[in-house]
């Protein structure tokens, strides 16, 4: 395990292959919960949390139950074709569990993240990160790092976008036809374009 | 490995996972169960569930929790109106009329709109304008900027800017606090709404008399005549500004007749002085000018 590869994974997840701006995953919450900076940060933190956790749990499920299930003996079947559905199950259960846990143990955090957690259940960025972990054949630590930094990339994207949108709402006079959602989509496109500037970046 | 085996193992793994997670969740639901007041559930049940935020709480559940805690009156749901308020009152065991209805009041008459410090060209928004040097273009440091931040934020179309000053439509106002929160001058406040004999002092200026007269034609100059004349001692002077205590005010209107600036109104009007009063009014004015 060398730190350089972890760093390059982190940099890649946050800037170069940003989940929102380069891979276009998780666009629904990105557009839906970005009207105010406060709520956007809440959503970003919740996604980061769940992505990190899902990466860890899904790696275990994939490694020990799907790819080469040791429980069926050395000659076990390869169930890799069921990855998608198994991961959806894991994520849904995980989000439910986390929601219950937070409600009881950390009510203040639940107040902040609570309403966003159910939204994450079907967030394709979360499913995306665990499938990409498999595709890139990351080991456990790399998976977790990719999950957390992918979430941080999402946080960065939604924070930037919400800041721009708050300003747009208050100050910009735009043609009637562009008001509200259309101009938000144009803004998102321009932000994605600016993130293309990172595509040339490479580590070592 | 035959195909049949693959299907079998697939079923086993998925079924096992599902069962495991189901069991864990069922267990967690017991362990992490949070005691919820049954009244809260009942209140959520009779609320419209639109989560409009008109009550000033985060969604219907937030409002229900606040009602149960006793932090919110039972009649704050604007979307549900009277029928819902009655239902909640029944659950909570109180009368819906017990809570006094509040409405937002703008504490500025807007008579200072002609006294501008400078010409403002920019975003038509009070929050933006109030960040400029001098707190915006208005001569008075306390008055309504009249650019309609409150109008934009009002979810009920109940506040509008007329000739440079925001006015609340009392019938539409649901006291959701949105305008109170956004006003950069902090001149909007909730007041108990009385349909009869409602006395208001629509001014927020803490400046001294001469400074007020320079920038405004009827702002409060802090002469304290109203406070002295009030038979119920409902008016107090706070930093050169008269403030009404609505718990004490009976709406007699004596303060409104005494006010040399014709600022205080009863039901939106300055009451006609009674036959005995005219002599007193000029002397009062003369005294304040000294």
CSV table of C-alpha atoms in Angstrom, one decimal, chain A:
chain,number,residue,atom,x,y,z
A,1,UNK,CA,0.0,0.0,0.0
A,2,UNK,CA,1.7,3.2,-1.0
A,3,UNK,CA,0.4,6.6,-0.3
A,4,UNK,CA,1.0,7.9,-3.8
A,5,UNK,CA,-1.6,5.6,-5.3
A,6,UNK,CA,-4.1,6.6,-2.5
A,7,UNK,CA,-3.4,10.3,-3.2
A,8,UNK,CA,-3.9,9.8,-6.9
A,9,UNK,CA,-7.2,8.0,-6.2
A,10,UNK,CA,-8.3,10.9,-3.9
A,11,UNK,CA,-7.3,13.6,-6.4
A,12,UNK,CA,-9.0,11.7,-9.2
A,13,UNK,CA,-12.2,11.3,-7.3
A,14,UNK,CA,-12.4,15.0,-6.1
A,15,UNK,CA,-11.2,16.9,-9.2
A,16,UNK,CA,-10.4,14.9,-12.3
A,17,UNK,CA,-13.2,12.4,-12.3
A,18,UNK,CA,-15.6,14.4,-10.1
A,19,UNK,CA,-18.8,12.4,-9.7
A,20,UNK,CA,-21.1,15.2,-10.7
A,21,UNK,CA,-19.1,17.2,-13.2
A,22,UNK,CA,-17.1,14.4,-15.0
A,23,UNK,CA,-19.2,11.3,-14.6
A,24,UNK,CA,-22.7,12.9,-14.2
A,25,UNK,CA,-23.7,10.6,-11.4
A,26,UNK,CA,-26.0,11.8,-8.6
A,27,UNK,CA,-27.4,14.7,-10.6
A,28,UNK,CA,-30.8,14.4,-9.0
A,29,UNK,CA,-29.9,15.5,-5.5
A,30,UNK,CA,-27.3,17.8,-7.0
A,31,UNK,CA,-30.1,19.8,-8.7
A,32,UNK,CA,-32.8,19.1,-6.1
A,33,UNK,CA,-31.1,20.1,-2.9
A,34,UNK,CA,-28.9,23.0,-4.1
A,35,UNK,CA,-31.1,26.0,-3.6
A,36,UNK,CA,-29.5,26.9,-0.3
A,37,UNK,CA,-25.9,26.6,0.7
A,38,UNK,CA,-26.8,25.2,4.2
A,39,UNK,CA,-28.9,22.4,2.9
A,40,UNK,CA,-26.4,21.7,0.1
A,41,UNK,CA,-23.6,21.2,2.6
A,42,UNK,CA,-25.9,18.9,4.7
A,43,UNK,CA,-26.7,16.8,1.7
A,44,UNK,CA,-23.0,16.7,0.7
A,45,UNK,CA,-21.9,15.5,4.1
A,46,UNK,CA,-24.6,12.9,4.2
A,47,UNK,CA,-23.6,11.6,0.8
A,48,UNK,CA,-19.9,11.5,1.8
A,49,UNK,CA,-20.8,9.5,4.9
A,50,UNK,CA,-22.9,7.0,3.1
A,51,UNK,CA,-20.5,6.6,0.2
A,52,UNK,CA,-17.6,5.8,2.5
A,53,UNK,CA,-19.6,3.3,4.5
A,54,UNK,CA,-21.2,1.7,1.4
A,55,UNK,CA,-17.7,1.3,-0.1
A,56,UNK,CA,-16.5,-0.6,2.9
A,57,UNK,CA,-19.5,-2.8,3.3
A,58,UNK,CA,-19.9,-3.6,-0.4
A,59,UNK,CA,-16.2,-4.4,-0.7
A,60,UNK,CA,-16.7,-7.1,2.0
A,61,UNK,CA,-19.9,-8.4,0.4
A,62,UNK,CA,-18.3,-8.5,-3.0
A,63,UNK,CA,-15.1,-10.1,-1.9
A,64,UNK,CA,-16.5,-12.8,0.4
A,65,UNK,CA,-19.9,-13.5,-1.0
A,66,UNK,CA,-20.0,-12.7,-4.7
A,67,UNK,CA,-16.7,-13.1,-6.5
A,68,UNK,CA,-15.3,-16.1,-4.8
A,69,UNK,CA,-17.7,-17.2,-2.0
A,70,UNK,CA,-15.5,-19.1,0.4
A,71,UNK,CA,-18.6,-20.3,2.3
A,72,UNK,CA,-19.4,-22.7,-0.6
A,73,UNK,CA,-16.0,-24.3,-0.5
A,74,UNK,CA,-12.9,-23.6,-2.6
A,75,UNK,CA,-14.8,-24.4,-5.8
A,76,UNK,CA,-17.5,-21.9,-5.2
A,77,UNK,CA,-19.5,-20.3,-8.0
A,78,UNK,CA,-18.7,-16.8,-9.3
A,79,UNK,CA,-21.7,-14.7,-8.6
A,80,UNK,CA,-20.2,-11.4,-9.9
A,81,UNK,CA,-23.2,-11.0,-12.2
A,82,UNK,CA,-25.3,-10.2,-9.2
A,83,UNK,CA,-23.2,-7.3,-8.1
A,84,UNK,CA,-25.6,-4.5,-9.0
A,85,UNK,CA,-28.6,-5.9,-7.3
A,86,UNK,CA,-26.6,-7.1,-4.2
A,87,UNK,CA,-25.1,-3.6,-3.8
A,88,UNK,CA,-28.5,-1.9,-4.1
A,89,UNK,CA,-29.7,-4.2,-1.3
A,90,UNK,CA,-26.7,-3.4,0.8
A,91,UNK,CA,-27.0,0.4,0.3
A,92,UNK,CA,-30.7,0.5,1.0
A,93,UNK,CA,-30.3,-1.5,4.2
A,94,UNK,CA,-27.3,0.5,5.2
A,95,UNK,CA,-29.0,3.9,4.8
A,96,UNK,CA,-32.0,2.6,6.9
A,97,UNK,CA,-29.7,1.4,9.6
A,98,UNK,CA,-27.6,4.6,9.7
A,99,UNK,CA,-30.8,6.7,9.8
A,100,UNK,CA,-32.1,4.7,12.8
A,101,UNK,CA,-28.8,4.8,14.5
A,102,UNK,CA,-28.4,8.5,14.1
A,103,UNK,CA,-31.9,9.2,15.3
A,104,UNK,CA,-31.2,7.4,18.6
A,105,UNK,CA,-27.6,8.2,19.2
A,106,UNK,CA,-26.7,11.5,17.6
A,107,UNK,CA,-30.0,13.5,17.4
A,108,UNK,CA,-28.2,16.7,16.5
A,109,UNK,CA,-26.5,15.0,13.4
A,110,UNK,CA,-29.9,13.4,12.6
A,111,UNK,CA,-31.5,16.9,12.6
A,112,UNK,CA,-28.9,18.1,10.2
A,113,UNK,CA,-28.7,15.1,7.8
A,114,UNK,CA,-31.9,13.2,8.6
A,115,UNK,CA,-34.1,14.4,5.8
A,116,UNK,CA,-31.5,13.8,3.2
A,117,UNK,CA,-30.6,10.2,4.2
A,118,UNK,CA,-33.6,8.5,2.5
A,119,UNK,CA,-32.8,10.5,-0.6
A,120,UNK,CA,-29.5,8.8,-0.8
A,121,UNK,CA,-30.9,5.3,-0.9
A,122,UNK,CA,-31.4,5.6,-4.6
A,123,UNK,CA,-28.6,8.0,-5.3
A,124,UNK,CA,-26.7,6.6,-8.3
A,125,UNK,CA,-23.5,8.2,-7.2
A,126,UNK,CA,-23.5,5.8,-4.2
A,127,UNK,CA,-24.2,2.8,-6.4
A,128,UNK,CA,-21.7,4.2,-8.9
A,129,UNK,CA,-18.9,4.4,-6.4
A,130,UNK,CA,-19.2,0.8,-5.3
A,131,UNK,CA,-19.5,-0.5,-8.9
A,132,UNK,CA,-16.4,1.5,-9.9
A,133,UNK,CA,-14.5,0.0,-6.9
A,134,UNK,CA,-15.2,-3.4,-8.4
A,135,UNK,CA,-14.4,-2.3,-11.9
A,136,UNK,CA,-11.0,-0.8,-10.8
A,137,UNK,CA,-10.4,-3.8,-8.6
A,138,UNK,CA,-9.5,-1.7,-5.6
A,139,UNK,CA,-8.5,-3.3,-2.3
A,140,UNK,CA,-10.3,-2.5,0.9
A,141,UNK,CA,-8.5,0.7,1.8
A,142,UNK,CA,-8.5,2.0,-1.7
A,143,UNK,CA,-12.2,1.4,-1.9
A,144,UNK,CA,-12.9,3.4,1.3
A,145,UNK,CA,-10.6,6.2,0.2
A,146,UNK,CA,-12.3,6.3,-3.2
A,147,UNK,CA,-15.8,6.3,-1.5
A,148,UNK,CA,-15.0,9.1,0.9
A,149,UNK,CA,-13.1,11.3,-1.6
A,150,UNK,CA,-15.8,10.7,-4.2
A,151,UNK,CA,-18.3,12.0,-1.6
A,152,UNK,CA,-16.0,15.0,-0.9
A,153,UNK,CA,-16.0,15.7,-4.6
A,154,UNK,CA,-19.8,15.6,-4.5
A,155,UNK,CA,-19.7,18.0,-1.5
A,156,UNK,CA,-17.4,20.4,-3.4
A,157,UNK,CA,-19.6,20.3,-6.5
A,158,UNK,CA,-22.9,20.8,-4.7
A,159,UNK,CA,-21.4,23.6,-2.5
A,160,UNK,CA,-20.1,25.5,-5.5
A,161,UNK,CA,-23.3,25.1,-7.4
A,162,UNK,CA,-25.5,26.1,-4.4
A,163,UNK,CA,-23.4,29.2,-3.9
A,164,UNK,CA,-23.8,30.3,-7.5
A,165,UNK,CA,-27.5,29.5,-7.5
A,166,UNK,CA,-28.1,31.5,-4.3
A,167,UNK,CA,-26.5,34.5,-6.0
A,168,UNK,CA,-28.3,33.9,-9.2
A,169,UNK,CA,-31.7,33.8,-7.5
A,170,UNK,CA,-31.0,37.1,-5.7
A,171,UNK,CA,-29.3,39.2,-8.3
A,172,UNK,CA,-29.4,38.1,-11.8
A,173,UNK,CA,-32.0,39.3,-14.2
A,174,UNK,CA,-32.4,36.7,-16.8
A,175,UNK,CA,-35.0,36.2,-19.6
A,176,UNK,CA,-38.3,34.9,-18.3
A,177,UNK,CA,-37.9,31.6,-20.2
A,178,UNK,CA,-34.6,30.9,-18.4
A,179,UNK,CA,-35.8,31.7,-14.9
A,180,UNK,CA,-35.4,29.0,-12.2
A,181,UNK,CA,-34.5,25.6,-13.4
A,182,UNK,CA,-33.2,26.3,-17.0
A,183,UNK,CA,-30.6,28.8,-15.8
A,184,UNK,CA,-29.6,26.3,-13.1
A,185,UNK,CA,-29.0,23.7,-15.7
A,186,UNK,CA,-27.0,26.1,-17.8
A,187,UNK,CA,-25.0,27.0,-14.7
A,188,UNK,CA,-24.3,23.3,-14.0
A,189,UNK,CA,-23.1,22.9,-17.6
A,190,UNK,CA,-20.7,25.8,-17.3
A,191,UNK,CA,-19.4,24.4,-14.0
A,192,UNK,CA,-18.8,21.0,-15.6
A,193,UNK,CA,-17.0,22.7,-18.4
A,194,UNK,CA,-14.7,24.4,-16.0
A,195,UNK,CA,-14.0,21.1,-14.3
A,196,UNK,CA,-12.8,19.8,-17.6
A,197,UNK,CA,-9.7,21.9,-16.9
A,198,UNK,CA,-8.7,19.3,-14.4
A,199,UNK,CA,-8.8,16.5,-17.0
A,200,UNK,CA,-5.2,17.1,-18.0
A,201,UNK,CA,-4.0,16.7,-14.4
A,202,UNK,CA,-2.1,13.6,-13.5
A,203,UNK,CA,-0.2,12.4,-10.5
A,204,UNK,CA,3.4,11.3,-10.9
